[in-house]
């Protein structure tokens, strides 16, 4: 019998493949923004491979009495940095900001993996550390980047805010699912966890990528100077400025 874990994973793979078509289209039709499209194609492309492996049951390992899909963690380790890289590229915030985002991201994922791997209550400490790193990431995306960013035009700023809000809202649900899943208190079965995570992954990756490709003409406008040549400094452009209102 086909397990529903593999059914949900197959549907996830199909969704990610479809999501990859949009940036591939962009690569051929809008070569000037090649780097942006490559990052976006990487997000759904890597996830498509991970979901294909998961649908075949490849990379499942048993740790502390629980089955963990390695392709899922490897996928997250590659694609969440790419999502953050894309957001940082939109804001032109430079390496410092990107570095802080990536360190927070990798820290929370590693602590999440450690929390799954170690038995007993101590793993909740690792989980709490992951939550703290997530707090740093949200602060950077929500407070610091809007202050430091210089968007090429107003539409690029709107695209950033939309994608940033989508990212924060969806990513907040992952630790919640982690707690409910077999990794945490075990209220959700493995099947249900795969369904919920596949659904979350599809929105946070495929929908993110499609929205991003759809908004790329904002950057094309800026390059053509169609909407005014001056970069738009959003909330001042200096980290010492007053609070942002985004
Ligand atoms: C864990 C547990 C430790 C604490 C936190 C977590 C958050 C994970 C997140 C994952 C996002 C994944 C995405 C995948 C896209 O396909 C590791 C569950 C905070 C935010 C966006």
Short mmCIF file of C-alpha atoms and ligand atoms in Angstrom, two decimals:
data_model
loop_
_atom_site.label_atom_id
_atom_site.label_comp_id
_atom_site.label_asym_id
_atom_site.label_seq_id
_atom_site.Cartn_x
_atom_site.Cartn_y
_atom_site.Cartn_z
CA UNK A 1 0.00 0.00 0.00
CA UNK A 2 1.20 3.51 -0.79
CA UNK A 3 1.73 5.32 2.49
CA UNK A 4 0.22 8.74 2.76
CA UNK A 5 3.62 10.10 3.79
CA UNK A 6 4.83 9.26 0.30
CA UNK A 7 1.63 10.60 -1.32
CA UNK A 8 1.99 13.99 0.36
CA UNK A 9 5.68 14.04 -0.48
CA UNK A 10 4.89 13.29 -4.15
CA UNK A 11 2.35 16.13 -4.25
CA UNK A 12 4.97 18.38 -2.63
CA UNK A 13 7.50 17.41 -5.34
CA UNK A 14 5.00 18.21 -8.11
CA UNK A 15 4.19 21.60 -6.55
CA UNK A 16 7.88 22.46 -6.22
CA UNK A 17 8.56 21.47 -9.86
CA UNK A 18 5.68 23.69 -11.01
CA UNK A 19 7.02 26.50 -8.80
CA UNK A 20 10.45 26.18 -10.48
CA UNK A 21 8.95 26.84 -13.93
CA UNK A 22 8.34 30.52 -13.06
CA UNK A 23 12.00 31.47 -12.39
CA UNK A 24 13.14 29.31 -15.33
CA UNK A 25 10.81 31.36 -17.51
CA UNK A 26 12.32 34.51 -15.99
CA UNK A 27 15.86 33.29 -16.72
CA UNK A 28 15.11 32.99 -20.42
CA UNK A 29 12.96 36.13 -20.76
CA UNK A 30 14.68 38.60 -18.43
CA UNK A 31 18.41 37.75 -18.47
CA UNK A 32 19.38 41.03 -16.74
CA UNK A 33 18.04 39.77 -13.44
CA UNK A 34 19.65 36.38 -13.85
CA UNK A 35 21.02 36.26 -10.27
CA UNK A 36 17.59 36.84 -8.75
CA UNK A 37 16.01 34.10 -10.87
CA UNK A 38 18.82 31.65 -10.13
CA UNK A 39 18.31 32.13 -6.37
CA UNK A 40 14.56 31.62 -6.77
CA UNK A 41 15.01 28.55 -9.01
CA UNK A 42 17.34 27.14 -6.33
CA UNK A 43 14.65 27.49 -3.65
CA UNK A 44 12.01 25.36 -5.37
CA UNK A 45 14.48 23.23 -7.37
CA UNK A 46 16.29 21.93 -4.29
CA UNK A 47 12.95 21.34 -2.56
CA UNK A 48 11.70 19.36 -5.58
CA UNK A 49 14.70 17.03 -5.25
CA UNK A 50 14.20 16.71 -1.46
CA UNK A 51 10.50 15.90 -1.84
CA UNK A 52 11.23 13.34 -4.55
CA UNK A 53 13.70 11.61 -2.19
CA UNK A 54 11.19 11.75 0.67
CA UNK A 55 8.44 10.28 -1.53
CA UNK A 56 10.75 7.31 -2.16
CA UNK A 57 11.58 7.00 1.55
CA UNK A 58 15.25 7.77 0.85
CA UNK A 59 17.14 9.38 3.72
CA UNK A 60 14.80 8.35 6.56
CA UNK A 61 16.78 7.66 9.72
CA UNK A 62 15.64 6.53 13.16
CA UNK A 63 16.93 8.75 15.98
CA UNK A 64 15.88 8.45 19.61
CA UNK A 65 12.89 6.32 18.56
CA UNK A 66 11.66 8.81 15.95
CA UNK A 67 11.96 8.72 12.17
CA UNK A 68 13.59 11.83 10.78
CA UNK A 69 13.81 12.71 7.08
CA UNK A 70 17.35 13.86 6.38
CA UNK A 71 16.40 15.34 2.97
CA UNK A 72 14.04 17.71 4.82
CA UNK A 73 16.77 19.15 7.04
CA UNK A 74 19.27 19.33 4.17
CA UNK A 75 16.62 21.06 2.05
CA UNK A 76 15.97 23.61 4.82
CA UNK A 77 19.70 24.18 5.31
CA UNK A 78 20.08 25.07 1.63
CA UNK A 79 16.80 26.77 0.76
CA UNK A 80 16.02 28.92 3.81
CA UNK A 81 19.35 30.79 3.32
CA UNK A 82 18.40 31.27 -0.35
CA UNK A 83 15.02 32.78 0.67
CA UNK A 84 16.83 35.14 3.05
CA UNK A 85 19.44 35.96 0.41
CA UNK A 86 16.67 36.96 -1.98
CA UNK A 87 15.07 39.25 0.62
CA UNK A 88 18.46 40.82 1.37
CA UNK A 89 19.07 41.32 -2.38
CA UNK A 90 15.77 43.22 -2.65
CA UNK A 91 16.79 45.56 0.18
CA UNK A 92 20.44 45.98 -0.90
CA UNK A 93 21.35 45.85 2.77
CA UNK A 94 24.85 44.53 2.34
CA UNK A 95 26.83 41.68 3.82
CA UNK A 96 26.49 42.48 7.53
CA UNK A 97 22.75 42.12 7.47
CA UNK A 98 22.83 39.01 5.29
CA UNK A 99 25.46 37.52 7.61
CA UNK A 100 23.27 38.05 10.69
CA UNK A 101 20.29 36.50 8.92
CA UNK A 102 22.27 33.45 7.84
CA UNK A 103 23.90 32.88 11.23
CA UNK A 104 20.50 33.06 12.96
CA UNK A 105 18.95 30.76 10.35
CA UNK A 106 21.64 28.07 10.46
CA UNK A 107 21.70 28.24 14.27
CA UNK A 108 17.97 27.63 14.59
CA UNK A 109 18.01 24.76 12.11
CA UNK A 110 21.01 23.06 13.75
CA UNK A 111 19.45 23.45 17.20
CA UNK A 112 16.18 22.05 15.81
CA UNK A 113 18.06 19.00 14.48
CA UNK A 114 19.92 18.62 17.80
CA UNK A 115 16.59 18.80 19.66
CA UNK A 116 15.26 15.93 17.54
CA UNK A 117 18.39 13.84 17.99
CA UNK A 118 18.84 14.00 21.76
CA UNK A 119 16.53 12.14 24.09
CA UNK A 120 14.95 13.44 27.29
CA UNK A 121 13.88 16.82 28.48
CA UNK A 122 17.16 18.49 27.73
CA UNK A 123 16.16 18.64 24.07
CA UNK A 124 13.64 21.35 24.96
CA UNK A 125 16.62 23.52 25.85
CA UNK A 126 17.95 23.11 22.31
CA UNK A 127 14.48 23.93 21.02
CA UNK A 128 14.35 27.10 23.16
CA UNK A 129 17.76 28.09 21.76
CA UNK A 130 16.32 27.61 18.25
CA UNK A 131 13.41 29.89 19.16
CA UNK A 132 15.82 32.57 20.40
CA UNK A 133 17.73 32.42 17.10
CA UNK A 134 14.42 32.73 15.30
CA UNK A 135 13.71 35.88 17.34
CA UNK A 136 17.01 37.38 16.10
CA UNK A 137 16.06 36.53 12.51
CA UNK A 138 12.61 38.15 12.82
CA UNK A 139 14.15 41.28 14.40
CA UNK A 140 16.59 41.58 11.51
CA UNK A 141 13.86 41.16 8.87
CA UNK A 142 11.24 43.27 10.56
CA UNK A 143 13.20 46.08 12.18
CA UNK A 144 16.78 46.35 10.94
CA UNK A 145 16.50 45.65 7.23
CA UNK A 146 13.65 48.13 6.62
CA UNK A 147 15.76 50.79 8.36
CA UNK A 148 18.92 50.05 6.41
CA UNK A 149 17.42 49.24 3.03
CA UNK A 150 17.66 51.41 -0.02
CA UNK A 151 15.09 50.07 -2.44
CA UNK A 152 15.47 50.80 -6.11
CA UNK A 153 11.87 52.09 -6.24
CA UNK A 154 8.62 52.06 -4.29
CA UNK A 155 7.37 48.86 -5.94
CA UNK A 156 10.54 47.03 -4.94
CA UNK A 157 9.86 48.12 -1.35
CA UNK A 158 6.27 46.82 -1.57
CA UNK A 159 7.53 43.52 -2.99
CA UNK A 160 10.01 43.22 -0.12
CA UNK A 161 7.34 43.98 2.53
CA UNK A 162 4.90 41.44 1.00
CA UNK A 163 7.49 38.66 0.78
CA UNK A 164 8.97 39.49 4.19
CA UNK A 165 5.54 39.38 5.87
CA UNK A 166 4.65 36.11 4.13
CA UNK A 167 7.99 34.67 5.30
CA UNK A 168 7.65 35.72 8.94
CA UNK A 169 4.01 34.59 9.19
CA UNK A 170 4.69 31.15 7.71
CA UNK A 171 8.03 30.48 9.37
CA UNK A 172 6.42 31.13 12.77
CA UNK A 173 4.24 28.06 12.21
CA UNK A 174 7.19 25.66 11.84
CA UNK A 175 8.22 25.59 15.52
CA UNK A 176 4.55 25.17 16.41
CA UNK A 177 4.27 22.13 14.15
CA UNK A 178 7.58 20.86 15.57
CA UNK A 179 6.07 20.90 19.05
CA UNK A 180 2.87 19.11 17.97
CA UNK A 181 4.68 16.55 15.75
CA UNK A 182 6.41 13.33 16.88
CA UNK A 183 9.54 15.50 17.31
CA UNK A 184 7.77 17.25 20.21
CA UNK A 185 4.74 16.09 22.20
CA UNK A 186 3.47 13.76 19.45
CA UNK A 187 -0.09 15.03 19.04
CA UNK A 188 0.29 14.85 15.25
CA UNK A 189 1.08 11.54 13.53
CA UNK A 190 3.92 11.28 11.04
CA UNK A 191 1.44 11.30 8.13
CA UNK A 192 -0.26 14.45 9.36
CA UNK A 193 3.07 16.14 10.00
CA UNK A 194 4.18 15.42 6.42
CA UNK A 195 0.90 16.86 5.11
CA UNK A 196 1.10 20.03 7.22
CA UNK A 197 4.79 20.65 6.50
CA UNK A 198 4.35 19.95 2.77
CA UNK A 199 1.57 22.52 2.75
CA UNK A 200 3.65 25.09 4.68
CA UNK A 201 6.69 24.42 2.47
CA UNK A 202 4.63 24.89 -0.68
CA UNK A 203 3.41 28.31 0.40
CA UNK A 204 6.70 29.47 1.90
CA UNK A 205 8.63 28.32 -1.19
CA UNK A 206 6.50 27.85 -4.34
CA UNK A 207 4.10 30.74 -3.57
CA UNK A 208 7.03 32.93 -2.45
CA UNK A 209 8.88 32.18 -5.70
CA UNK A 210 5.84 32.80 -7.93
CA UNK A 211 5.05 36.10 -6.15
CA UNK A 212 8.70 37.12 -6.41
CA UNK A 213 8.88 36.38 -10.15
CA UNK A 214 5.63 38.26 -10.64
CA UNK A 215 7.12 41.28 -8.84
CA UNK A 216 10.44 41.27 -10.68
CA UNK A 217 9.24 43.84 -13.20
CA UNK A 218 9.52 46.33 -10.32
CA UNK A 219 13.30 45.87 -10.51
CA UNK A 220 13.18 46.00 -14.31
CA UNK A 221 11.33 49.35 -14.06
CA UNK A 222 14.01 50.68 -11.77
CA UNK A 223 16.77 49.57 -14.12
CA UNK A 224 15.03 51.33 -17.00
CA UNK A 225 14.57 54.44 -14.86
CA UNK A 226 10.86 54.31 -15.65
CA UNK A 227 9.77 55.22 -12.16
CA UNK A 228 12.45 57.74 -11.26
CA UNK A 229 16.14 57.19 -10.80
CA UNK A 230 16.44 57.93 -7.09
CA UNK A 231 16.64 54.93 -4.81
CA UNK A 232 13.94 55.02 -2.15
CA UNK A 233 15.35 55.01 1.37
CA UNK A 234 12.46 53.47 3.26
CA UNK A 235 12.49 54.49 6.85
CA UNK A 236 15.39 56.81 6.84
CA UNK A 237 18.30 54.64 5.81
CA UNK A 238 20.18 54.89 9.09
CA UNK A 239 20.10 52.33 11.87
CA UNK A 240 19.88 55.11 14.45
CA UNK A 241 16.58 56.38 13.03
CA UNK A 242 13.22 56.12 14.76
CA UNK A 243 11.21 52.89 14.72
CA UNK A 244 9.90 51.69 11.39
CA UNK A 245 6.16 51.61 10.84
CA UNK A 246 6.02 48.64 8.47
C1 LIG B 1 12.61 24.40 14.30
C2 LIG B 1 12.78 23.85 15.72
C3 LIG B 1 13.67 24.70 16.55
C4 LIG B 1 13.09 26.07 16.71
C5 LIG B 1 12.63 26.65 15.42
C6 LIG B 1 12.43 25.90 14.29
C7 LIG B 1 12.05 26.63 13.06
C8 LIG B 1 12.14 26.22 11.81
C9 LIG B 1 11.80 27.01 10.66
C10 LIG B 1 11.81 26.37 9.47
C11 LIG B 1 11.48 26.95 8.23
C12 LIG B 1 11.49 26.16 7.17
C13 LIG B 1 11.12 26.58 5.86
C14 LIG B 1 11.16 25.67 4.90
C15 LIG B 1 10.77 25.95 3.59
O1 LIG B 1 10.51 25.12 2.84
C16 LIG B 1 13.86 23.99 13.52
C17 LIG B 1 11.39 23.70 13.72
C18 LIG B 1 12.40 28.14 15.44
C19 LIG B 1 11.48 28.45 10.78
C20 LIG B 1 10.69 27.94 5.57
#
